[in-house]
PDB file of C-alpha atoms in Angstrom:
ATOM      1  CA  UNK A   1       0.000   0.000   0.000  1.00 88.00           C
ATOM      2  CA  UNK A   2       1.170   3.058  -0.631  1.00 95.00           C
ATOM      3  CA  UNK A   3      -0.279   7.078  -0.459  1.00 97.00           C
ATOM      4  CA  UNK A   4      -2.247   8.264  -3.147  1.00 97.00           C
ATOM      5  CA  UNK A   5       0.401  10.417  -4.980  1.00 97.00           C
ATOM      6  CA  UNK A   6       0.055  13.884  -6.912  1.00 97.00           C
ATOM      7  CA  UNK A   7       2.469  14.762  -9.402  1.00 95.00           C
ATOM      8  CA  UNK A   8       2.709  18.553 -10.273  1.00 94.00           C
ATOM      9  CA  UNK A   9       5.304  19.724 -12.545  1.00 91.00           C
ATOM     10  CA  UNK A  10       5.990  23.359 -12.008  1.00 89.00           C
ATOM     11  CA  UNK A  11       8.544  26.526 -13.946  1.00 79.00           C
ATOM     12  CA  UNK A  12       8.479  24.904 -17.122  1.00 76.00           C
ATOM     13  CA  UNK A  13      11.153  22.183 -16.841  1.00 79.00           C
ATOM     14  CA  UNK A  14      11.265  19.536 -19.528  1.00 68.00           C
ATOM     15  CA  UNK A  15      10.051  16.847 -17.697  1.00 72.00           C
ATOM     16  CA  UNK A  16       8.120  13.276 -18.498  1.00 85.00           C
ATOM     17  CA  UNK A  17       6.073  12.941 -16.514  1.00 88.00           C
ATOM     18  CA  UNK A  18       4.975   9.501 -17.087  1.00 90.00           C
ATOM     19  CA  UNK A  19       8.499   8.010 -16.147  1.00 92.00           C
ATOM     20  CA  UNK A  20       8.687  10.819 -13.431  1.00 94.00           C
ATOM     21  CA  UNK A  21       5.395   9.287 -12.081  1.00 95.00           C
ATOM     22  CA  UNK A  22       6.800   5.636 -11.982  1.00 96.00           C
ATOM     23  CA  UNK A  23      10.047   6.322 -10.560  1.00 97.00           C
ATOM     24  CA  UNK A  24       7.899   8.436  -7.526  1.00 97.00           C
ATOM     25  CA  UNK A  25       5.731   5.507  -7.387  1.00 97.00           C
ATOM     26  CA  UNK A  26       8.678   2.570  -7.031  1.00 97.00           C
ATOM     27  CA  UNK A  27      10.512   4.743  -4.560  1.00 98.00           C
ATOM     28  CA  UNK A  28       7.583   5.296  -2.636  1.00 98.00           C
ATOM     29  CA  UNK A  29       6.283   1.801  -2.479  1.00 98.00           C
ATOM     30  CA  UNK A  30      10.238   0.398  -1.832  1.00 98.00           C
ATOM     31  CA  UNK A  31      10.790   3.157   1.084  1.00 98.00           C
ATOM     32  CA  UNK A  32       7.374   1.992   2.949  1.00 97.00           C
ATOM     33  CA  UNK A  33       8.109  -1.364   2.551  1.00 97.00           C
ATOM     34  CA  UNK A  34      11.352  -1.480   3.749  1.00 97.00           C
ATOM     35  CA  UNK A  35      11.388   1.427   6.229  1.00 96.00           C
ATOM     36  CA  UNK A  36       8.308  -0.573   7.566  1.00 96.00           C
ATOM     37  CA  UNK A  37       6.260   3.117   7.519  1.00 96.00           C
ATOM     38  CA  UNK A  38       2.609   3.370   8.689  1.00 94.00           C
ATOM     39  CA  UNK A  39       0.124   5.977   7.509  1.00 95.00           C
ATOM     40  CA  UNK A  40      -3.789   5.856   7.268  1.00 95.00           C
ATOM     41  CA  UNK A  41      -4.681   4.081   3.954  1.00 94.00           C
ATOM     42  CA  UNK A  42      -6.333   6.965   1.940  1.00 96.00           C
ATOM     43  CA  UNK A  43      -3.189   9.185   2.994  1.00 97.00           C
ATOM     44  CA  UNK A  44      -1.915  11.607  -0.334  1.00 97.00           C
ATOM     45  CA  UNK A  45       1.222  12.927  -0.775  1.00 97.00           C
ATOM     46  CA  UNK A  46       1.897  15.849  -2.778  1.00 97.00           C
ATOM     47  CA  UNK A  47       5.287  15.628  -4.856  1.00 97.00           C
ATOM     48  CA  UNK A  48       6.828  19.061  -6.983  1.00 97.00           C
ATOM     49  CA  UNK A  49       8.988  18.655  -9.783  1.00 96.00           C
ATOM     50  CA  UNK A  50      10.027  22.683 -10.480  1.00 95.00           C
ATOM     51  CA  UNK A  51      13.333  24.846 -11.446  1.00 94.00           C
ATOM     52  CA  UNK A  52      15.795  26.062  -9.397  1.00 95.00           C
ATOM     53  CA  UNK A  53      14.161  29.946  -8.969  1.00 95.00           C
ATOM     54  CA  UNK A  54      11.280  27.792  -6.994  1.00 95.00           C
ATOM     55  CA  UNK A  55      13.773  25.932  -5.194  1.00 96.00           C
ATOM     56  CA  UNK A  56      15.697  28.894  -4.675  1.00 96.00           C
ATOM     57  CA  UNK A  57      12.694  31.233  -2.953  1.00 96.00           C
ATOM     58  CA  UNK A  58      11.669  28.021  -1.227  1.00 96.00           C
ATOM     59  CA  UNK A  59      14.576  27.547   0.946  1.00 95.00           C
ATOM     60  CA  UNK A  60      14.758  31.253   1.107  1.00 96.00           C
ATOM     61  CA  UNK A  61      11.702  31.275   3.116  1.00 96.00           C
ATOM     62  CA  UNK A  62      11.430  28.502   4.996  1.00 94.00           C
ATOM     63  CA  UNK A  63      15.023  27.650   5.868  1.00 94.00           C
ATOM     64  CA  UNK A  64      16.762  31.298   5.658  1.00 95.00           C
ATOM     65  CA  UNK A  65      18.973  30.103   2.778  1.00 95.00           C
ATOM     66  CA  UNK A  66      19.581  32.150  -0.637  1.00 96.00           C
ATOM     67  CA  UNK A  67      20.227  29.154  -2.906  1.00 95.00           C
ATOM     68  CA  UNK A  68      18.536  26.506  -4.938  1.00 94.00           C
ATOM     69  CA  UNK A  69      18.855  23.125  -3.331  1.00 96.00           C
ATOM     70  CA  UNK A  70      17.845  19.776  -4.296  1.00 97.00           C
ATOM     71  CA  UNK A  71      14.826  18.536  -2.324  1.00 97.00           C
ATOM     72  CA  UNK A  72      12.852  20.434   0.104  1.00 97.00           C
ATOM     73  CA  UNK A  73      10.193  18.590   2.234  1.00 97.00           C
ATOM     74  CA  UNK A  74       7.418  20.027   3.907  1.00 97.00           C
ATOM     75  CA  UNK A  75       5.910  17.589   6.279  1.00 96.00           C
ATOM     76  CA  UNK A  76       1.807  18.175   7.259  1.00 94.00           C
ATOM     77  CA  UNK A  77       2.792  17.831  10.803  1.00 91.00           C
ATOM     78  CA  UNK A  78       5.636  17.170  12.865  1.00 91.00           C
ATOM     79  CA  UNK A  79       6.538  13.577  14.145  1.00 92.00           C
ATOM     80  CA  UNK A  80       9.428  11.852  15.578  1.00 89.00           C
ATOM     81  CA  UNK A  81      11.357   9.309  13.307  1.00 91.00           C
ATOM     82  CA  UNK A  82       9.108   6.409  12.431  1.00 86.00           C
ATOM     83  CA  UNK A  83       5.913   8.191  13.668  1.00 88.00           C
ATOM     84  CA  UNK A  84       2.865   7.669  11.704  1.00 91.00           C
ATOM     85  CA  UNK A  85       2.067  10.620  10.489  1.00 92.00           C
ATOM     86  CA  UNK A  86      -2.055  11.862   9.536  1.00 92.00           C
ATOM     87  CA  UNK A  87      -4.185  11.342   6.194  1.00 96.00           C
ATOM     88  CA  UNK A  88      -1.964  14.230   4.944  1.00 96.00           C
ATOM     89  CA  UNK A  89       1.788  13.342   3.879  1.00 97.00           C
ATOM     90  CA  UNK A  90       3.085  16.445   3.216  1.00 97.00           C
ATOM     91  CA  UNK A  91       4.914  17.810   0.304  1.00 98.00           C
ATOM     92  CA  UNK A  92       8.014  17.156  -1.706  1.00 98.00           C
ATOM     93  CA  UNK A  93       9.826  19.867  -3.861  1.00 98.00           C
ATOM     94  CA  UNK A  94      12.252  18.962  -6.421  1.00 97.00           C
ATOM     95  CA  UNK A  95      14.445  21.085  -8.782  1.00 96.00           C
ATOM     96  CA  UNK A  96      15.056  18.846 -11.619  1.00 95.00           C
ATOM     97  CA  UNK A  97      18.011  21.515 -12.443  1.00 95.00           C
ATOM     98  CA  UNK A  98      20.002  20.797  -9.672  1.00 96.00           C
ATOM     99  CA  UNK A  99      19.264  17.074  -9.637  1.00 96.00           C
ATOM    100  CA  UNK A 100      20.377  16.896 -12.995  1.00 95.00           C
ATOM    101  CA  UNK A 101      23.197  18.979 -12.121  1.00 96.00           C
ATOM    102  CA  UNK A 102      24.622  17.060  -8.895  1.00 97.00           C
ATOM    103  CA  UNK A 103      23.952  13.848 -11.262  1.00 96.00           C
ATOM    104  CA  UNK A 104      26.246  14.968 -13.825  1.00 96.00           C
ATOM    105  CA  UNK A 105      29.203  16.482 -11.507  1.00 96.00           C
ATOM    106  CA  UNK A 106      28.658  13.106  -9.350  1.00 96.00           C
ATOM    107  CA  UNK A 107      28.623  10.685 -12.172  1.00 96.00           C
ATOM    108  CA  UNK A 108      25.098   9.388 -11.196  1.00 96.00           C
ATOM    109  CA  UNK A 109      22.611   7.716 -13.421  1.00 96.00           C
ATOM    110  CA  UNK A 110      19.543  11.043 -13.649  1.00 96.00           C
ATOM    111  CA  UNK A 111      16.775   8.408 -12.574  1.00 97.00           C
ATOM    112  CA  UNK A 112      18.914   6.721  -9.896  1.00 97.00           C
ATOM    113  CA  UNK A 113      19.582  10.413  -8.220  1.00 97.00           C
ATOM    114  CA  UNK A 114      16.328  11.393  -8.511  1.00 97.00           C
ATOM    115  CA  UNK A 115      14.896   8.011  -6.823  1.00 98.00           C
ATOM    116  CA  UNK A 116      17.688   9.205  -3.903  1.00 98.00           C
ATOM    117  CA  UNK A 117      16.235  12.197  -3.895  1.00 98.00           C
ATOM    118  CA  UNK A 118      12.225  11.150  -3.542  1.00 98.00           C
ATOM    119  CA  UNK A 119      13.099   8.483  -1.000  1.00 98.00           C
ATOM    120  CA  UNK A 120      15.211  11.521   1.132  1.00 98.00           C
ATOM    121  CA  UNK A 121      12.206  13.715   0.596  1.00 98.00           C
ATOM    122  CA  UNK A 122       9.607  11.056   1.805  1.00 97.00           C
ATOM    123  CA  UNK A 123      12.024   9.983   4.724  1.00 97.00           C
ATOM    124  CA  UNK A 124      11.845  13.794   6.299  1.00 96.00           C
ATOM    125  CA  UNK A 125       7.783  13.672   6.254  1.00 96.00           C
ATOM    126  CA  UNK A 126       8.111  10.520   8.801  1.00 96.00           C
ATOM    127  CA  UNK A 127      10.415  12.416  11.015  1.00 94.00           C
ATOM    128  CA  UNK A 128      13.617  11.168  10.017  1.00 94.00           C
ATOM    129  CA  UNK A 129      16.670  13.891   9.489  1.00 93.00           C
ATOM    130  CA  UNK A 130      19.868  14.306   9.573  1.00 91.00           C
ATOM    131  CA  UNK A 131      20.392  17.083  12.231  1.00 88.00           C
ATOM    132  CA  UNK A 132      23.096  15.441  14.144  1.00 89.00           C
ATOM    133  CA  UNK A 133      25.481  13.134  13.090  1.00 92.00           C
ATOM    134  CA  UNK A 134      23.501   9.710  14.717  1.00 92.00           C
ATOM    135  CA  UNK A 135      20.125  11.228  13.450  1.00 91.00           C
ATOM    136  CA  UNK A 136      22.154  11.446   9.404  1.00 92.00           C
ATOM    137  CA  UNK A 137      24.073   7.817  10.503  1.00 95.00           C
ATOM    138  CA  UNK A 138      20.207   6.327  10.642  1.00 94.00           C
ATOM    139  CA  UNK A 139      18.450   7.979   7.835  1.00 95.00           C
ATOM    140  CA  UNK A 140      21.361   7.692   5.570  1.00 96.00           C
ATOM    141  CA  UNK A 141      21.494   3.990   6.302  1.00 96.00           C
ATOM    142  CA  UNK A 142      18.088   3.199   5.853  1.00 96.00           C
ATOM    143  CA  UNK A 143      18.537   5.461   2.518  1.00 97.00           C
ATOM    144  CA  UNK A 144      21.176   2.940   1.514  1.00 97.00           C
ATOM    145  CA  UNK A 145      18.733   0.017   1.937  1.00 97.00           C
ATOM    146  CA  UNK A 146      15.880   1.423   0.350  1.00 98.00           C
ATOM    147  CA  UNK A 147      18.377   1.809  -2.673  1.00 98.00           C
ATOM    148  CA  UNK A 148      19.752  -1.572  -2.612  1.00 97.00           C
ATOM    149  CA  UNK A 149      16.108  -3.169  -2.728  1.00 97.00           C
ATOM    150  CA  UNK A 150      16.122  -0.861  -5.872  1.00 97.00           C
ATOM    151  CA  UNK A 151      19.046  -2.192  -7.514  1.00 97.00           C
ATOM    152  CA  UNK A 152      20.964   1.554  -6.802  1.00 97.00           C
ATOM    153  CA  UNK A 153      24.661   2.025  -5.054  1.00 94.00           C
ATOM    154  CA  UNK A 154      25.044   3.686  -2.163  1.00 92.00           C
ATOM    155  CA  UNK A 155      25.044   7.349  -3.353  1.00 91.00           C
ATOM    156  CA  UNK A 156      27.448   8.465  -0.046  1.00 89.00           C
TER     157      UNK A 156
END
């Protein structure tokens, strides 16, 4: 089982959204199943695809930061790792531009940093983070299974 997802492609980025859709789907059915998440069944999720400016004015609000980024999550309501969270996900905010970016400088297959990049995003809206260095230790490790189940290397 997995949320009932919506797809919104923003800042006209060339995007397919068909294989955009699938990938979302696969890393979102891979991270609840191995993660072991809990949510009530007719939870949604909302997931972004958008540019850089979005990204950019994003982070610039809510985390005081002048720059694009990567993946921005925006969780309905706050719970602690694991935590089962209400019929409302949250949202996830992608800028295609930088993925594609970071996949090129880091030598990473587009649809294999993008799956990295969903599976981050959805992580954050169950509480998980990377704050301190045990609280990145745990979500980066679960990352790293999620990804194997997926047939992906470790991306750290």
């Amino acid at each position: 089982m997995i949320p009932q997802i919506d797809l919104a492609v923003r800042d006209e980025i060339a995007a397919d959204e068909e294989k955009a859709y699938l990938i979302v789907e696969n890393a979102i059915r891979k991270s609840v199943e191995v993660a072991q998440l809990n949510f009530p069944p007719e939870a949604e999720l909302s997931v972004v695809l958008a540019g850089d400016e979005t990204l950019q004015a994003l982070n610039r609000e809510w985390r005081d930061k002048d720059k694009p980024t990567n993946v921005l999550s925006f969780p309905s309501e706050e719970i602690g790792p694991g935590g089962t969270p209400g019929i409302l996900l949250g949202d996830i905010v992608i800028s295609m531009e930088t993925m594609a970016r970071e996949a090129e400088l880091e030598n990473k297959h587009p649809d294999h940093h993008f799956t990295h990049l969903i599976i981050h995003g959805f992580l954050h809206l169950f509480g998980y983070d990377h704050e301190t260095t045990t609280d990145a230790e745990i979500m980066e490790s679960l990352e790293t299974r999620i990804l194997a189940e997926l047939n992906i290397e470790n991306p750290y």
